[in-house]
Amino acid sequence: MDLDIERIRTFFTKDRFATNAGIVIDTVTPEEVLCSMPITSEHLNSSGTVHGGAIFTLADLAFAVHSNLRRFRGEKVGITVGQSISVSYLAASKGSRLIARSVCLSQGKNVSVYRVEVRDDLGNFIADMRGNGFTKATE
């Protein structure tokens, strides 16, 4: 079954925190998910750089979308939730937009591992996240 990006986008509009941050789902394939967020004054911390929480929220949504693609391909699986997350903040953004790229490193029946790289629109490597997902039993 093909991935219907509009159906995926509609489902994730329920993630109000990410939606309110201005995050959009740009592209979705089985191999990668790209999400992006414009950098506005609302995303800045007291020192004038992008808040770590804003960067994390972007990376987390890319992880959430990617780790739940099996559901959108019609597989009878429960929702996948974050089990553990590690993020390394590498540099302050110099651009006007952040882009998160998720790739799957491993996917088992219940446990999966994803890497999400966050870069700005100038190509600077801003953050590196590893997310372990746990797929819950179907309801």
mmCIF file of N, CA and C in Angstrom:
data_model
loop_
_atom_site.group_PDB
_atom_site.id
_atom_site.type_symbol
_atom_site.label_atom_id
_atom_site.label_comp_id
_atom_site.label_asym_id
_atom_site.label_seq_id
_atom_site.Cartn_x
_atom_site.Cartn_y
_atom_site.Cartn_z
ATOM 1 N N MET A 1 0.839 -1.178 0.000
ATOM 2 C CA MET A 1 0.000 0.000 0.000
ATOM 3 C C MET A 1 0.891 1.250 0.000
ATOM 4 N N ASP A 2 0.574 2.208 -0.874
ATOM 5 C CA ASP A 2 1.321 3.457 -0.944
ATOM 6 C C ASP A 2 1.042 4.323 0.278
ATOM 7 N N LEU A 3 2.008 5.155 0.595
ATOM 8 C CA LEU A 3 1.846 6.076 1.713
ATOM 9 C C LEU A 3 1.095 7.318 1.243
ATOM 10 N N ASP A 4 0.009 7.631 1.893
ATOM 11 C CA ASP A 4 -0.801 8.800 1.577
ATOM 12 C C ASP A 4 -0.367 9.931 2.509
ATOM 13 N N ILE A 5 0.468 10.842 1.987
ATOM 14 C CA ILE A 5 1.036 11.892 2.839
ATOM 15 C C ILE A 5 -0.048 12.798 3.418
ATOM 16 N N GLU A 6 -1.110 13.033 2.693
ATOM 17 C CA GLU A 6 -2.173 13.889 3.229
ATOM 18 C C GLU A 6 -2.861 13.219 4.415
ATOM 19 N N ARG A 7 -3.062 11.916 4.339
ATOM 20 C CA ARG A 7 -3.643 11.174 5.471
ATOM 21 C C ARG A 7 -2.715 11.233 6.685
ATOM 22 N N ILE A 8 -1.419 11.103 6.442
ATOM 23 C CA ILE A 8 -0.429 11.176 7.514
ATOM 24 C C ILE A 8 -0.426 12.581 8.129
ATOM 25 N N ARG A 9 -0.408 13.589 7.278
ATOM 26 C CA ARG A 9 -0.443 14.973 7.778
ATOM 27 C C ARG A 9 -1.694 15.230 8.612
ATOM 28 N N THR A 10 -2.835 14.743 8.131
ATOM 29 C CA THR A 10 -4.091 14.939 8.863
ATOM 30 C C THR A 10 -4.024 14.280 10.232
ATOM 31 N N PHE A 11 -3.516 13.052 10.284
ATOM 32 C CA PHE A 11 -3.401 12.353 11.567
ATOM 33 C C PHE A 11 -2.543 13.157 12.546
ATOM 34 N N PHE A 12 -1.409 13.668 12.085
ATOM 35 C CA PHE A 12 -0.474 14.348 12.980
ATOM 36 C C PHE A 12 -0.859 15.792 13.285
ATOM 37 N N THR A 13 -1.944 16.310 12.689
ATOM 38 C CA THR A 13 -2.425 17.629 13.123
ATOM 39 C C THR A 13 -2.931 17.550 14.560
ATOM 40 N N LYS A 14 -3.209 16.327 15.033
ATOM 41 C CA LYS A 14 -3.635 16.155 16.429
ATOM 42 C C LYS A 14 -2.475 16.374 17.401
ATOM 43 N N ASP A 15 -1.254 16.408 16.885
ATOM 44 C CA ASP A 15 -0.093 16.734 17.712
ATOM 45 C C ASP A 15 -0.035 18.256 17.793
ATOM 46 N N ARG A 16 -0.833 18.806 18.683
ATOM 47 C CA ARG A 16 -1.017 20.257 18.762
ATOM 48 C C ARG A 16 0.278 20.995 19.098
ATOM 49 N N PHE A 17 1.134 20.410 19.918
ATOM 50 C CA PHE A 17 2.367 21.089 20.298
ATOM 51 C C PHE A 17 3.239 21.315 19.069
ATOM 52 N N ALA A 18 3.413 20.268 18.268
ATOM 53 C CA ALA A 18 4.221 20.385 17.053
ATOM 54 C C ALA A 18 3.555 21.306 16.037
ATOM 55 N N THR A 19 2.251 21.163 15.882
ATOM 56 C CA THR A 19 1.518 22.016 14.941
ATOM 57 C C THR A 19 1.632 23.483 15.340
ATOM 58 N N ASN A 20 1.464 23.773 16.621
ATOM 59 C CA ASN A 20 1.568 25.158 17.092
ATOM 60 C C ASN A 20 2.976 25.721 16.944
ATOM 61 N N ALA A 21 3.970 24.842 16.897
ATOM 62 C CA ALA A 21 5.353 25.285 16.693
ATOM 63 C C ALA A 21 5.631 25.581 15.222
ATOM 64 N N GLY A 22 4.673 25.283 14.350
ATOM 65 C CA GLY A 22 4.847 25.559 12.926
ATOM 66 C C GLY A 22 5.519 24.442 12.154
ATOM 67 N N ILE A 23 5.611 23.268 12.747
ATOM 68 C CA ILE A 23 6.277 22.141 12.096
ATOM 69 C C ILE A 23 5.377 21.556 11.025
ATOM 70 N N VAL A 24 5.968 21.265 9.868
ATOM 71 C CA VAL A 24 5.241 20.625 8.775
ATOM 72 C C VAL A 24 5.945 19.339 8.365
ATOM 73 N N ILE A 25 5.149 18.402 7.901
ATOM 74 C CA ILE A 25 5.670 17.150 7.361
ATOM 75 C C ILE A 25 5.871 17.392 5.868
ATOM 76 N N ASP A 26 7.122 17.395 5.430
ATOM 77 C CA ASP A 26 7.440 17.736 4.043
ATOM 78 C C ASP A 26 7.374 16.538 3.110
ATOM 79 N N THR A 27 8.091 15.475 3.437
ATOM 80 C CA THR A 27 8.092 14.281 2.593
ATOM 81 C C THR A 27 8.109 13.038 3.465
ATOM 82 N N VAL A 28 7.494 11.989 2.942
ATOM 83 C CA VAL A 28 7.442 10.709 3.649
ATOM 84 C C VAL A 28 7.680 9.594 2.640
ATOM 85 N N THR A 29 8.712 8.800 2.895
ATOM 86 C CA THR A 29 8.947 7.562 2.154
ATOM 87 C C THR A 29 9.286 6.499 3.191
ATOM 88 N N PRO A 30 9.264 5.231 2.813
ATOM 89 C CA PRO A 30 9.676 4.216 3.788
ATOM 90 C C PRO A 30 11.114 4.416 4.270
ATOM 91 N N GLU A 31 11.949 5.036 3.446
ATOM 92 C CA GLU A 31 13.363 5.203 3.781
ATOM 93 C C GLU A 31 13.638 6.413 4.660
ATOM 94 N N GLU A 32 12.857 7.487 4.484
ATOM 95 C CA GLU A 32 13.121 8.683 5.267
ATOM 96 C C GLU A 32 11.876 9.550 5.391
ATOM 97 N N VAL A 33 11.882 10.351 6.457
ATOM 98 C CA VAL A 33 10.842 11.349 6.682
ATOM 99 C C VAL A 33 11.542 12.684 6.867
ATOM 100 N N LEU A 34 11.035 13.704 6.190
ATOM 101 C CA LEU A 34 11.560 15.056 6.340
ATOM 102 C C LEU A 34 10.464 15.953 6.903
ATOM 103 N N CYS A 35 10.789 16.642 7.986
ATOM 104 C CA CYS A 35 9.904 17.633 8.592
ATOM 105 C C CYS A 35 10.706 18.923 8.716
ATOM 106 N N SER A 36 10.000 20.053 8.694
ATOM 107 C CA SER A 36 10.721 21.321 8.815
ATOM 108 C C SER A 36 9.922 22.308 9.653
ATOM 109 N N MET A 37 10.639 23.347 10.074
ATOM 110 C CA MET A 37 10.050 24.361 10.939
ATOM 111 C C MET A 37 10.739 25.695 10.662
ATOM 112 N N PRO A 38 9.961 26.738 10.388
ATOM 113 C CA PRO A 38 10.592 28.053 10.262
ATOM 114 C C PRO A 38 11.048 28.523 11.642
ATOM 115 N N ILE A 39 12.143 29.232 11.680
ATOM 116 C CA ILE A 39 12.622 29.783 12.945
ATOM 117 C C ILE A 39 12.018 31.173 13.103
ATOM 118 N N THR A 40 11.217 31.326 14.150
ATOM 119 C CA THR A 40 10.600 32.621 14.448
ATOM 120 C C THR A 40 11.050 33.061 15.838
ATOM 121 N N SER A 41 10.650 34.234 16.224
ATOM 122 C CA SER A 41 10.995 34.728 17.561
ATOM 123 C C SER A 41 10.422 33.818 18.650
ATOM 124 N N GLU A 42 9.338 33.122 18.345
ATOM 125 C CA GLU A 42 8.720 32.201 19.311
ATOM 126 C C GLU A 42 9.614 30.997 19.619
ATOM 127 N N HIS A 43 10.582 30.708 18.768
ATOM 128 C CA HIS A 43 11.453 29.544 18.938
ATOM 129 C C HIS A 43 12.772 29.875 19.646
ATOM 130 N N LEU A 44 12.969 31.130 19.995
ATOM 131 C CA LEU A 44 14.261 31.545 20.547
ATOM 132 C C LEU A 44 14.276 31.508 22.072
ATOM 133 N N ASN A 45 15.442 31.185 22.613
ATOM 134 C CA ASN A 45 15.617 31.210 24.067
ATOM 135 C C ASN A 45 16.122 32.588 24.492
ATOM 136 N N SER A 46 16.453 32.725 25.754
ATOM 137 C CA SER A 46 16.850 34.034 26.282
ATOM 138 C C SER A 46 18.167 34.542 25.708
ATOM 139 N N SER A 47 18.981 33.662 25.139
ATOM 140 C CA SER A 47 20.230 34.119 24.530
ATOM 141 C C SER A 47 20.082 34.402 23.041
ATOM 142 N N GLY A 48 18.850 34.243 22.516
ATOM 143 C CA GLY A 48 18.599 34.581 21.121
ATOM 144 C C GLY A 48 18.863 33.469 20.126
ATOM 145 N N THR A 49 19.128 32.267 20.625
ATOM 146 C CA THR A 49 19.314 31.122 19.728
ATOM 147 C C THR A 49 18.091 30.207 19.826
ATOM 148 N N VAL A 50 17.987 29.280 18.890
ATOM 149 C CA VAL A 50 16.828 28.386 18.885
ATOM 150 C C VAL A 50 16.831 27.528 20.151
ATOM 151 N N HIS A 51 15.719 27.531 20.823
ATOM 152 C CA HIS A 51 15.539 26.783 22.069
ATOM 153 C C HIS A 51 15.693 25.283 21.800
ATOM 154 N N GLY A 52 16.393 24.591 22.696
ATOM 155 C CA GLY A 52 16.566 23.147 22.566
ATOM 156 C C GLY A 52 15.243 22.402 22.497
ATOM 157 N N GLY A 53 14.242 22.910 23.202
ATOM 158 C CA GLY A 53 12.924 22.269 23.165
ATOM 159 C C GLY A 53 12.279 22.357 21.798
ATOM 160 N N ALA A 54 12.507 23.452 21.076
ATOM 161 C CA ALA A 54 11.972 23.596 19.717
ATOM 162 C C ALA A 54 12.665 22.618 18.778
ATOM 163 N N ILE A 55 13.983 22.510 18.913
ATOM 164 C CA ILE A 55 14.749 21.566 18.092
ATOM 165 C C ILE A 55 14.295 20.143 18.389
ATOM 166 N N PHE A 56 14.150 19.821 19.671
ATOM 167 C CA PHE A 56 13.714 18.487 20.063
ATOM 168 C C PHE A 56 12.327 18.178 19.515
ATOM 169 N N THR A 57 11.408 19.137 19.589
ATOM 170 C CA THR A 57 10.046 18.913 19.112
ATOM 171 C C THR A 57 10.042 18.593 17.624
ATOM 172 N N LEU A 58 10.857 19.288 16.849
ATOM 173 C CA LEU A 58 10.970 19.000 15.420
ATOM 174 C C LEU A 58 11.484 17.585 15.191
ATOM 175 N N ALA A 59 12.569 17.228 15.858
ATOM 176 C CA ALA A 59 13.142 15.889 15.698
ATOM 177 C C ALA A 59 12.161 14.812 16.168
ATOM 178 N N ASP A 60 11.458 15.081 17.247
ATOM 179 C CA ASP A 60 10.515 14.121 17.803
ATOM 180 C C ASP A 60 9.351 13.862 16.844
ATOM 181 N N LEU A 61 8.876 14.891 16.154
ATOM 182 C CA LEU A 61 7.785 14.659 15.211
ATOM 183 C C LEU A 61 8.266 13.820 14.030
ATOM 184 N N ALA A 62 9.460 14.081 13.522
ATOM 185 C CA ALA A 62 9.990 13.264 12.428
ATOM 186 C C ALA A 62 10.093 11.807 12.874
ATOM 187 N N PHE A 63 10.561 11.583 14.085
ATOM 188 C CA PHE A 63 10.642 10.238 14.669
ATOM 189 C C PHE A 63 9.251 9.613 14.786
ATOM 190 N N ALA A 64 8.283 10.370 15.282
ATOM 191 C CA ALA A 64 6.925 9.852 15.466
ATOM 192 C C ALA A 64 6.303 9.445 14.139
ATOM 193 N N VAL A 65 6.452 10.289 13.133
ATOM 194 C CA VAL A 65 5.897 9.968 11.817
ATOM 195 C C VAL A 65 6.545 8.702 11.274
ATOM 196 N N HIS A 66 7.868 8.669 11.286
ATOM 197 C CA HIS A 66 8.590 7.538 10.700
ATOM 198 C C HIS A 66 8.297 6.230 11.436
ATOM 199 N N SER A 67 8.277 6.283 12.746
ATOM 200 C CA SER A 67 8.091 5.046 13.516
ATOM 201 C C SER A 67 6.665 4.513 13.444
ATOM 202 N N ASN A 68 5.739 5.296 12.921
ATOM 203 C CA ASN A 68 4.350 4.846 12.801
ATOM 204 C C ASN A 68 3.922 4.578 11.363
ATOM 205 N N LEU A 69 4.853 4.544 10.427
ATOM 206 C CA LEU A 69 4.481 4.343 9.028
ATOM 207 C C LEU A 69 3.814 2.998 8.759
ATOM 208 N N ARG A 70 4.153 1.976 9.542
ATOM 209 C CA ARG A 70 3.521 0.672 9.307
ATOM 210 C C ARG A 70 2.005 0.775 9.415
ATOM 211 N N ARG A 71 1.531 1.587 10.332
ATOM 212 C CA ARG A 71 0.079 1.776 10.485
ATOM 213 C C ARG A 71 -0.529 2.386 9.228
ATOM 214 N N PHE A 72 0.205 3.300 8.599
ATOM 215 C CA PHE A 72 -0.306 3.970 7.397
ATOM 216 C C PHE A 72 -0.162 3.108 6.146
ATOM 217 N N ARG A 73 0.605 2.020 6.247
ATOM 218 C CA ARG A 73 0.691 1.062 5.143
ATOM 219 C C ARG A 73 -0.350 -0.042 5.303
ATOM 220 N N GLY A 74 -1.178 0.081 6.334
ATOM 221 C CA GLY A 74 -2.258 -0.876 6.522
ATOM 222 C C GLY A 74 -1.933 -2.060 7.410
ATOM 223 N N GLU A 75 -0.745 -2.073 8.020
ATOM 224 C CA GLU A 75 -0.413 -3.178 8.921
ATOM 225 C C GLU A 75 -1.224 -3.042 10.204
ATOM 226 N N LYS A 76 -1.622 -4.159 10.747
ATOM 227 C CA LYS A 76 -2.414 -4.176 11.987
ATOM 228 C C LYS A 76 -1.461 -4.162 13.181
ATOM 229 N N VAL A 77 -0.926 -2.984 13.470
ATOM 230 C CA VAL A 77 -0.022 -2.808 14.602
ATOM 231 C C VAL A 77 -0.538 -1.655 15.450
ATOM 232 N N GLY A 78 -0.157 -1.661 16.712
ATOM 233 C CA GLY A 78 -0.516 -0.565 17.597
ATOM 234 C C GLY A 78 0.341 0.655 17.306
ATOM 235 N N ILE A 79 0.079 1.687 18.039
ATOM 236 C CA ILE A 79 0.852 2.925 17.867
ATOM 237 C C ILE A 79 2.251 2.734 18.445
ATOM 238 N N THR A 80 3.229 3.359 17.815
ATOM 239 C CA THR A 80 4.595 3.328 18.323
ATOM 240 C C THR A 80 4.848 4.615 19.095
ATOM 241 N N VAL A 81 5.351 4.467 20.310
ATOM 242 C CA VAL A 81 5.654 5.602 21.181
ATOM 243 C C VAL A 81 7.142 5.624 21.484
ATOM 244 N N GLY A 82 7.626 6.782 21.875
ATOM 245 C CA GLY A 82 9.029 6.897 22.247
ATOM 246 C C GLY A 82 9.301 6.158 23.547
ATOM 247 N N GLN A 83 10.296 5.291 23.513
ATOM 248 C CA GLN A 83 10.700 4.541 24.707
ATOM 249 C C GLN A 83 11.891 5.224 25.370
ATOM 250 N N SER A 84 12.829 5.678 24.561
ATOM 251 C CA SER A 84 13.960 6.465 25.066
ATOM 252 C C SER A 84 14.493 7.314 23.921
ATOM 253 N N ILE A 85 14.987 8.483 24.291
ATOM 254 C CA ILE A 85 15.480 9.444 23.303
ATOM 255 C C ILE A 85 16.796 10.016 23.820
ATOM 256 N N SER A 86 17.741 10.174 22.909
ATOM 257 C CA SER A 86 18.995 10.847 23.231
ATOM 258 C C SER A 86 19.235 11.893 22.151
ATOM 259 N N VAL A 87 19.507 13.104 22.567
ATOM 260 C CA VAL A 87 19.759 14.162 21.590
ATOM 261 C C VAL A 87 21.045 14.888 21.951
ATOM 262 N N SER A 88 21.832 15.155 20.927
ATOM 263 C CA SER A 88 23.054 15.947 21.087
ATOM 264 C C SER A 88 22.883 17.226 20.291
ATOM 265 N N TYR A 89 23.021 18.352 20.975
ATOM 266 C CA TYR A 89 22.941 19.649 20.320
ATOM 267 C C TYR A 89 24.352 20.021 19.894
ATOM 268 N N LEU A 90 24.538 20.292 18.603
ATOM 269 C CA LEU A 90 25.876 20.430 18.045
ATOM 270 C C LEU A 90 26.275 21.861 17.705
ATOM 271 N N ALA A 91 25.307 22.677 17.300
ATOM 272 C CA ALA A 91 25.620 24.052 16.890
ATOM 273 C C ALA A 91 24.358 24.894 16.940
ATOM 274 N N ALA A 92 24.545 26.192 17.017
ATOM 275 C CA ALA A 92 23.419 27.121 16.919
ATOM 276 C C ALA A 92 23.096 27.325 15.446
ATOM 277 N N SER A 93 21.821 27.421 15.155
ATOM 278 C CA SER A 93 21.396 27.624 13.773
ATOM 279 C C SER A 93 21.776 29.018 13.291
ATOM 280 N N LYS A 94 22.210 29.093 12.052
ATOM 281 C CA LYS A 94 22.497 30.377 11.400
ATOM 282 C C LYS A 94 21.441 30.681 10.341
ATOM 283 N N GLY A 95 20.569 29.706 10.087
ATOM 284 C CA GLY A 95 19.584 29.860 9.026
ATOM 285 C C GLY A 95 18.245 30.368 9.518
ATOM 286 N N SER A 96 17.251 30.247 8.644
ATOM 287 C CA SER A 96 15.902 30.712 8.964
ATOM 288 C C SER A 96 14.905 29.565 9.071
ATOM 289 N N ARG A 97 15.377 28.334 8.843
ATOM 290 C CA ARG A 97 14.505 27.163 8.884
ATOM 291 C C ARG A 97 15.328 25.964 9.360
ATOM 292 N N LEU A 98 14.675 25.064 10.101
ATOM 293 C CA LEU A 98 15.304 23.816 10.509
ATOM 294 C C LEU A 98 14.635 22.662 9.775
ATOM 295 N N ILE A 99 15.446 21.669 9.390
ATOM 296 C CA ILE A 99 14.955 20.491 8.685
ATOM 297 C C ILE A 99 15.415 19.255 9.433
ATOM 298 N N ALA A 100 14.461 18.369 9.751
ATOM 299 C CA ALA A 100 14.773 17.102 10.423
ATOM 300 C C ALA A 100 14.619 15.969 9.422
ATOM 301 N N ARG A 101 15.626 15.100 9.376
ATOM 302 C CA ARG A 101 15.606 13.938 8.482
ATOM 303 C C ARG A 101 15.728 12.674 9.323
ATOM 304 N N SER A 102 14.685 11.842 9.277
ATOM 305 C CA SER A 102 14.661 10.598 10.043
ATOM 306 C C SER A 102 14.979 9.420 9.133
ATOM 307 N N VAL A 103 15.829 8.518 9.634
ATOM 308 C CA VAL A 103 16.085 7.237 8.966
ATOM 309 C C VAL A 103 15.956 6.130 10.006
ATOM 310 N N CYS A 104 15.474 4.986 9.549
ATOM 311 C CA CYS A 104 15.316 3.835 10.442
ATOM 312 C C CYS A 104 16.608 3.048 10.483
ATOM 313 N N LEU A 105 17.106 2.797 11.684
ATOM 314 C CA LEU A 105 18.310 1.979 11.851
ATOM 315 C C LEU A 105 17.962 0.524 12.094
ATOM 316 N N SER A 106 16.815 0.282 12.741
ATOM 317 C CA SER A 106 16.396 -1.088 13.054
ATOM 318 C C SER A 106 14.913 -1.088 13.381
ATOM 319 N N GLN A 107 14.213 -2.094 12.857
ATOM 320 C CA GLN A 107 12.794 -2.200 13.183
ATOM 321 C C GLN A 107 12.434 -3.666 13.400
ATOM 322 N N GLY A 108 12.043 -3.962 14.639
ATOM 323 C CA GLY A 108 11.572 -5.289 14.975
ATOM 324 C C GLY A 108 10.068 -5.267 15.166
ATOM 325 N N LYS A 109 9.559 -6.331 15.715
ATOM 326 C CA LYS A 109 8.112 -6.420 15.936
ATOM 327 C C LYS A 109 7.632 -5.320 16.885
ATOM 328 N N ASN A 110 8.356 -5.115 17.977
ATOM 329 C CA ASN A 110 7.936 -4.130 18.978
ATOM 330 C C ASN A 110 8.924 -3.004 19.211
ATOM 331 N N VAL A 111 10.201 -3.212 18.937
ATOM 332 C CA VAL A 111 11.222 -2.212 19.235
ATOM 333 C C VAL A 111 11.867 -1.740 17.932
ATOM 334 N N SER A 112 12.029 -0.425 17.812
ATOM 335 C CA SER A 112 12.656 0.156 16.633
ATOM 336 C C SER A 112 13.615 1.264 17.067
ATOM 337 N N VAL A 113 14.567 1.560 16.187
ATOM 338 C CA VAL A 113 15.555 2.602 16.469
ATOM 339 C C VAL A 113 15.666 3.504 15.248
ATOM 340 N N TYR A 114 15.605 4.816 15.491
ATOM 341 C CA TYR A 114 15.674 5.811 14.425
ATOM 342 C C TYR A 114 16.743 6.838 14.746
ATOM 343 N N ARG A 115 17.335 7.375 13.684
ATOM 344 C CA ARG A 115 18.273 8.487 13.820
ATOM 345 C C ARG A 115 17.643 9.681 13.125
ATOM 346 N N VAL A 116 17.648 10.806 13.795
ATOM 347 C CA VAL A 116 17.112 12.029 13.219
ATOM 348 C C VAL A 116 18.216 13.084 13.252
ATOM 349 N N GLU A 117 18.586 13.569 12.077
ATOM 350 C CA GLU A 117 19.543 14.668 11.960
ATOM 351 C C GLU A 117 18.762 15.960 11.753
ATOM 352 N N VAL A 118 19.122 16.981 12.489
ATOM 353 C CA VAL A 118 18.509 18.295 12.307
ATOM 354 C C VAL A 118 19.573 19.234 11.756
ATOM 355 N N ARG A 119 19.261 19.834 10.629
ATOM 356 C CA ARG A 119 20.151 20.807 9.993
ATOM 357 C C ARG A 119 19.364 22.080 9.733
ATOM 358 N N ASP A 120 20.078 23.183 9.606
ATOM 359 C CA ASP A 120 19.377 24.401 9.203
ATOM 360 C C ASP A 120 19.382 24.479 7.681
ATOM 361 N N ASP A 121 18.680 25.467 7.138
ATOM 362 C CA ASP A 121 18.559 25.579 5.689
ATOM 363 C C ASP A 121 19.857 26.018 5.010
ATOM 364 N N LEU A 122 20.901 26.276 5.791
ATOM 365 C CA LEU A 122 22.227 26.561 5.247
ATOM 366 C C LEU A 122 23.107 25.312 5.244
ATOM 367 N N GLY A 123 22.562 24.197 5.773
ATOM 368 C CA GLY A 123 23.296 22.939 5.797
ATOM 369 C C GLY A 123 24.051 22.668 7.083
ATOM 370 N N ASN A 124 24.007 23.588 8.053
ATOM 371 C CA ASN A 124 24.712 23.381 9.318
ATOM 372 C C ASN A 124 24.053 22.266 10.119
ATOM 373 N N PHE A 125 24.869 21.368 10.668
ATOM 374 C CA PHE A 125 24.402 20.231 11.469
ATOM 375 C C PHE A 125 24.110 20.750 12.877
ATOM 376 N N ILE A 126 22.835 20.812 13.237
ATOM 377 C CA ILE A 126 22.392 21.446 14.477
ATOM 378 C C ILE A 126 22.232 20.452 15.618
ATOM 379 N N ALA A 127 21.642 19.286 15.339
ATOM 380 C CA ALA A 127 21.396 18.303 16.400
ATOM 381 C C ALA A 127 21.312 16.905 15.811
ATOM 382 N N ASP A 128 21.657 15.933 16.645
ATOM 383 C CA ASP A 128 21.604 14.522 16.270
ATOM 384 C C ASP A 128 20.804 13.795 17.341
ATOM 385 N N MET A 129 19.749 13.109 16.931
ATOM 386 C CA MET A 129 18.879 12.422 17.885
ATOM 387 C C MET A 129 18.795 10.940 17.552
ATOM 388 N N ARG A 130 18.798 10.111 18.582
ATOM 389 C CA ARG A 130 18.498 8.681 18.456
ATOM 390 C C ARG A 130 17.244 8.427 19.253
ATOM 391 N N GLY A 131 16.300 7.767 18.623
ATOM 392 C CA GLY A 131 15.039 7.456 19.292
ATOM 393 C C GLY A 131 14.735 5.983 19.237
ATOM 394 N N ASN A 132 14.433 5.411 20.385
ATOM 395 C CA ASN A 132 13.966 4.022 20.459
ATOM 396 C C ASN A 132 12.459 4.056 20.586
ATOM 397 N N GLY A 133 11.793 3.353 19.706
ATOM 398 C CA GLY A 133 10.358 3.296 19.742
ATOM 399 C C GLY A 133 9.869 1.949 20.242
ATOM 400 N N PHE A 134 8.713 1.962 20.874
ATOM 401 C CA PHE A 134 8.071 0.720 21.310
ATOM 402 C C PHE A 134 6.668 0.684 20.708
ATOM 403 N N THR A 135 6.381 -0.368 19.956
ATOM 404 C CA THR A 135 5.062 -0.511 19.342
ATOM 405 C C THR A 135 4.162 -1.264 20.311
ATOM 406 N N LYS A 136 3.104 -0.569 20.729
ATOM 407 C CA LYS A 136 2.157 -1.143 21.686
ATOM 408 C C LYS A 136 1.246 -2.151 20.969
ATOM 409 N N ALA A 137 0.657 -3.024 21.745
ATOM 410 C CA ALA A 137 -0.300 -3.991 21.190
ATOM 411 C C ALA A 137 -1.488 -3.250 20.594
ATOM 412 N N THR A 138 -2.081 -3.827 19.581
ATOM 413 C CA THR A 138 -3.250 -3.196 18.971
ATOM 414 C C THR A 138 -4.395 -3.171 19.990
ATOM 415 N N GLU A 139 -5.200 -2.128 19.869
ATOM 416 C CA GLU A 139 -6.306 -1.974 20.808
ATOM 417 C C GLU A 139 -7.482 -2.821 20.402
#
